PDB file of C-alpha atoms in Angstrom:
ATOM      1  CA  MET A   1     107.155 112.972  90.647  1.00  0.00           C
ATOM      2  CA  ILE A   2     107.565 109.538  89.100  1.00  0.00           C
ATOM      3  CA  THR A   3     104.317 107.977  87.901  1.00  0.00           C
ATOM      4  CA  MET A   4     104.272 104.246  88.383  1.00  0.00           C
ATOM      5  CA  GLN A   5     102.297 101.822  86.214  1.00  0.00           C
ATOM      6  CA  THR A   6     101.269  98.252  86.902  1.00  0.00           C
ATOM      7  CA  THR A   7     101.010  95.672  84.139  1.00  0.00           C
ATOM      8  CA  PHE A   8      99.809  92.096  83.835  1.00  0.00           C
ATOM      9  CA  VAL A   9     102.194  89.377  82.658  1.00  0.00           C
ATOM     10  CA  MET A  10     101.429  85.676  82.332  1.00  0.00           C
ATOM     11  CA  VAL A  11     103.785  82.780  81.709  1.00  0.00           C
ATOM     12  CA  LYS A  12     101.712  80.497  79.493  1.00  0.00           C
ATOM     13  CA  PRO A  13     101.512  76.688  79.820  1.00  0.00           C
ATOM     14  CA  ASP A  14     104.436  76.146  77.416  1.00  0.00           C
ATOM     15  CA  GLY A  15     106.686  78.405  79.503  1.00  0.00           C
ATOM     16  CA  VAL A  16     105.671  76.635  82.713  1.00  0.00           C
ATOM     17  CA  GLN A  17     106.161  73.172  81.164  1.00  0.00           C
ATOM     18  CA  ARG A  18     109.599  74.159  79.866  1.00  0.00           C
ATOM     19  CA  GLY A  19     110.723  75.287  83.336  1.00  0.00           C
ATOM     20  CA  LEU A  20     111.246  78.941  82.384  1.00  0.00           C
ATOM     21  CA  VAL A  21     109.273  80.646  85.183  1.00  0.00           C
ATOM     22  CA  GLY A  22     112.277  81.475  87.365  1.00  0.00           C
ATOM     23  CA  LYS A  23     114.347  82.760  84.440  1.00  0.00           C
ATOM     24  CA  ILE A  24     111.433  84.918  83.287  1.00  0.00           C
ATOM     25  CA  ILE A  25     110.883  86.394  86.745  1.00  0.00           C
ATOM     26  CA  ASP A  26     114.617  87.154  86.929  1.00  0.00           C
ATOM     27  CA  ARG A  27     114.430  89.278  83.775  1.00  0.00           C
ATOM     28  CA  PHE A  28     111.715  91.530  85.184  1.00  0.00           C
ATOM     29  CA  GLU A  29     113.357  91.820  88.606  1.00  0.00           C
ATOM     30  CA  GLU A  30     116.800  92.487  87.161  1.00  0.00           C
ATOM     31  CA  LYS A  31     115.350  95.270  84.993  1.00  0.00           C
ATOM     32  CA  GLY A  32     114.052  96.946  88.148  1.00  0.00           C
ATOM     33  CA  LEU A  33     110.330  96.194  88.064  1.00  0.00           C
ATOM     34  CA  ARG A  34     108.579  95.363  91.342  1.00  0.00           C
ATOM     35  CA  LEU A  35     106.548  92.146  91.662  1.00  0.00           C
ATOM     36  CA  VAL A  36     103.202  93.052  93.261  1.00  0.00           C
ATOM     37  CA  GLY A  37     101.137  89.980  92.366  1.00  0.00           C
ATOM     38  CA  LEU A  38     101.987  86.336  91.737  1.00  0.00           C
ATOM     39  CA  LYS A  39      99.970  83.139  91.492  1.00  0.00           C
ATOM     40  CA  GLN A  40      99.997  79.834  89.679  1.00  0.00           C
ATOM     41  CA  LEU A  41      96.751  78.305  88.463  1.00  0.00           C
ATOM     42  CA  THR A  42      95.215  76.359  85.632  1.00  0.00           C
ATOM     43  CA  PRO A  43      92.771  78.827  84.057  1.00  0.00           C
ATOM     44  CA  THR A  44      89.137  77.826  83.813  1.00  0.00           C
ATOM     45  CA  HIS A  45      87.442  78.033  80.433  1.00  0.00           C
ATOM     46  CA  GLU A  46      85.450  81.044  81.741  1.00  0.00           C
ATOM     47  CA  LEU A  47      88.576  82.930  82.848  1.00  0.00           C
ATOM     48  CA  ALA A  48      90.351  82.215  79.571  1.00  0.00           C
ATOM     49  CA  ALA A  49      87.291  83.242  77.530  1.00  0.00           C
ATOM     50  CA  SER A  50      87.069  86.541  79.431  1.00  0.00           C
ATOM     51  CA  HIS A  51      90.774  87.224  79.048  1.00  0.00           C
ATOM     52  CA  TYR A  52      90.801  86.526  75.303  1.00  0.00           C
ATOM     53  CA  ALA A  53      87.292  87.857  74.516  1.00  0.00           C
ATOM     54  CA  VAL A  54      88.796  90.419  72.127  1.00  0.00           C
ATOM     55  CA  HIS A  55      89.787  87.490  69.868  1.00  0.00           C
ATOM     56  CA  SER A  56      86.461  85.622  70.084  1.00  0.00           C
ATOM     57  CA  GLU A  57      85.640  86.132  66.385  1.00  0.00           C
ATOM     58  CA  ARG A  58      89.062  85.031  65.194  1.00  0.00           C
ATOM     59  CA  PRO A  59      89.560  81.548  63.696  1.00  0.00           C
ATOM     60  CA  PHE A  60      92.342  80.712  66.181  1.00  0.00           C
ATOM     61  CA  TYR A  61      90.169  81.479  69.269  1.00  0.00           C
ATOM     62  CA  PRO A  62      89.037  77.886  70.064  1.00  0.00           C
ATOM     63  CA  GLY A  63      92.621  76.614  69.850  1.00  0.00           C
ATOM     64  CA  LEU A  64      93.837  79.499  71.988  1.00  0.00           C
ATOM     65  CA  LEU A  65      91.344  78.652  74.727  1.00  0.00           C
ATOM     66  CA  LYS A  66      92.285  74.977  74.561  1.00  0.00           C
ATOM     67  CA  PHE A  67      95.985  75.851  74.847  1.00  0.00           C
ATOM     68  CA  ILE A  68      95.725  78.375  77.692  1.00  0.00           C
ATOM     69  CA  THR A  69      93.573  76.013  79.780  1.00  0.00           C
ATOM     70  CA  SER A  70      95.786  72.964  79.050  1.00  0.00           C
ATOM     71  CA  GLY A  71      97.935  73.390  82.152  1.00  0.00           C
ATOM     72  CA  PRO A  72      99.157  75.794  84.775  1.00  0.00           C
ATOM     73  CA  VAL A  73     100.087  79.391  84.045  1.00  0.00           C
ATOM     74  CA  VAL A  74     101.863  81.891  86.263  1.00  0.00           C
ATOM     75  CA  ALA A  75      99.986  85.184  86.544  1.00  0.00           C
ATOM     76  CA  MET A  76     102.017  88.195  87.641  1.00  0.00           C
ATOM     77  CA  ALA A  77     101.596  91.905  88.253  1.00  0.00           C
ATOM     78  CA  TRP A  78     104.661  94.121  87.823  1.00  0.00           C
ATOM     79  CA  SER A  79     104.988  97.799  88.795  1.00  0.00           C
ATOM     80  CA  GLY A  80     107.440 100.414  87.647  1.00  0.00           C
ATOM     81  CA  VAL A  81     107.842 103.557  85.573  1.00  0.00           C
ATOM     82  CA  GLU A  82     106.265 102.838  82.153  1.00  0.00           C
ATOM     83  CA  ALA A  83     105.921  99.201  83.263  1.00  0.00           C
ATOM     84  CA  ILE A  84     103.750  98.260  80.266  1.00  0.00           C
ATOM     85  CA  LYS A  85     106.293  99.444  77.707  1.00  0.00           C
ATOM     86  CA  VAL A  86     109.211  98.032  79.690  1.00  0.00           C
ATOM     87  CA  ALA A  87     107.532  94.620  80.027  1.00  0.00           C
ATOM     88  CA  ARG A  88     106.649  94.494  76.324  1.00  0.00           C
ATOM     89  CA  ASN A  89     110.287  95.235  75.452  1.00  0.00           C
ATOM     90  CA  ILE A  90     111.466  92.417  77.737  1.00  0.00           C
ATOM     91  CA  ILE A  91     108.895  90.056  76.187  1.00  0.00           C
ATOM     92  CA  GLY A  92     109.541  90.825  72.491  1.00  0.00           C
ATOM     93  CA  PRO A  93     107.261  90.564  69.422  1.00  0.00           C
ATOM     94  CA  THR A  94     104.433  87.990  69.290  1.00  0.00           C
ATOM     95  CA  ASN A  95     106.214  85.744  66.803  1.00  0.00           C
ATOM     96  CA  GLY A  96     109.344  84.360  68.439  1.00  0.00           C
ATOM     97  CA  ARG A  97     111.043  84.015  65.060  1.00  0.00           C
ATOM     98  CA  ASP A  98     110.797  87.810  64.662  1.00  0.00           C
ATOM     99  CA  ALA A  99     111.947  88.597  68.205  1.00  0.00           C
ATOM    100  CA  SER A 100     115.466  89.791  68.925  1.00  0.00           C
ATOM    101  CA  PRO A 101     117.843  87.705  71.008  1.00  0.00           C
ATOM    102  CA  GLY A 102     117.792  88.931  74.579  1.00  0.00           C
ATOM    103  CA  THR A 103     114.001  89.125  74.695  1.00  0.00           C
ATOM    104  CA  ILE A 104     112.000  86.314  76.266  1.00  0.00           C
ATOM    105  CA  ARG A 105     110.436  85.299  72.967  1.00  0.00           C
ATOM    106  CA  GLY A 106     113.662  85.897  71.048  1.00  0.00           C
ATOM    107  CA  ASP A 107     115.492  83.484  73.315  1.00  0.00           C
ATOM    108  CA  TRP A 108     112.847  80.805  73.887  1.00  0.00           C
ATOM    109  CA  ALA A 109     109.927  81.009  71.401  1.00  0.00           C
ATOM    110  CA  MET A 110     109.708  79.748  67.821  1.00  0.00           C
ATOM    111  CA  ASP A 111     105.972  79.990  67.150  1.00  0.00           C
ATOM    112  CA  ILE A 112     103.078  82.405  67.600  1.00  0.00           C
ATOM    113  CA  GLY A 113     100.929  79.679  69.156  1.00  0.00           C
ATOM    114  CA  HIS A 114     103.594  78.688  71.694  1.00  0.00           C
ATOM    115  CA  ASN A 115     105.194  82.017  72.494  1.00  0.00           C
ATOM    116  CA  ILE A 116     105.828  81.488  76.225  1.00  0.00           C
ATOM    117  CA  ILE A 117     104.338  84.669  77.679  1.00  0.00           C
ATOM    118  CA  HIS A 118     101.594  87.299  77.557  1.00  0.00           C
ATOM    119  CA  GLY A 119     101.880  90.957  78.558  1.00  0.00           C
ATOM    120  CA  SER A 120      99.310  93.747  78.614  1.00  0.00           C
ATOM    121  CA  ASP A 121      99.570  96.094  75.634  1.00  0.00           C
ATOM    122  CA  ALA A 122      97.978  99.270  77.067  1.00  0.00           C
ATOM    123  CA  GLU A 123      96.845 100.832  80.354  1.00  0.00           C
ATOM    124  CA  GLU A 124      93.192  99.920  79.758  1.00  0.00           C
ATOM    125  CA  THR A 125      94.127  96.328  78.948  1.00  0.00           C
ATOM    126  CA  ALA A 126      96.358  96.095  82.018  1.00  0.00           C
ATOM    127  CA  GLU A 127      93.584  97.413  84.256  1.00  0.00           C
ATOM    128  CA  PHE A 128      91.103  94.874  82.845  1.00  0.00           C
ATOM    129  CA  GLU A 129      93.521  91.937  83.027  1.00  0.00           C
ATOM    130  CA  LEU A 130      94.744  92.762  86.539  1.00  0.00           C
ATOM    131  CA  GLY A 131      91.140  92.944  87.756  1.00  0.00           C
ATOM    132  CA  LEU A 132      90.343  89.643  86.059  1.00  0.00           C
ATOM    133  CA  TRP A 133      93.344  87.680  87.329  1.00  0.00           C
ATOM    134  CA  PHE A 134      93.813  89.418  90.707  1.00  0.00           C
ATOM    135  CA  PRO A 135      90.296  90.235  91.979  1.00  0.00           C
ATOM    136  CA  GLU A 136      91.663  90.031  95.530  1.00  0.00           C
ATOM    137  CA  GLY A 137      94.026  92.938  94.797  1.00  0.00           C
ATOM    138  CA  LEU A 138      97.777  93.354  94.702  1.00  0.00           C
ATOM    139  CA  VAL A 139     100.521  93.693  97.313  1.00  0.00           C
ATOM    140  CA  ASP A 140     101.485  97.298  98.052  1.00  0.00           C
ATOM    141  CA  TRP A 141     105.163  97.556  98.957  1.00  0.00           C
ATOM    142  CA  LYS A 142     108.333  99.383  97.933  1.00  0.00           C
ATOM    143  CA  ARG A 143     111.603  97.721  96.979  1.00  0.00           C
ATOM    144  CA  ALA A 144     114.498  99.164  98.951  1.00  0.00           C
ATOM    145  CA  ALA A 145     116.602  99.043  95.763  1.00  0.00           C
ATOM    146  CA  GLU A 146     114.140 101.255  93.879  1.00  0.00           C
ATOM    147  CA  ASP A 147     116.052 104.356  94.957  1.00  0.00           C
ATOM    148  CA  TRP A 148     118.948 102.910  92.937  1.00  0.00           C
ATOM    149  CA  VAL A 149     116.789 102.163  89.878  1.00  0.00           C
ATOM    150  CA  TYR A 150     115.142 105.543  89.254  1.00  0.00           C
ATOM    151  CA  GLU A 151     116.447 109.088  89.361  1.00  0.00           C
ATOM    152  CA  GLU A 152     114.517 111.463  91.556  1.00  0.00           C
TER     153      GLU A 152
END
């Protein structure tokens, strides 16, 4: 039995402003992940503070909140086998200058502060972030092509 995971991914304001949303979605879909949640919004200060609470004692926290609330983001939920690990591999390391070509950050990011995208780093984080950004729940469906993505 294949165990599916769901992860949270967010295109940050710099990715939205640069017109990369469609290209980013393509990468996850082409890999074989299933989109089960999608919305565009400008995060409130409260939402951003909750999301980044783990960094609240860090010196960069105020700037991070200012950046993430500066414009619209695209919040997404992706499902698939080991979806968290798969998404993190598609995204690449935090610093775009260290990321390999072919990853989102390797292709489009040059800075830690403007690194295009966020992805959950663990199951507990994904569960928290999905609940925070999608309190209404996710869409339950199966891609017809999934039988061609995974072995039985």
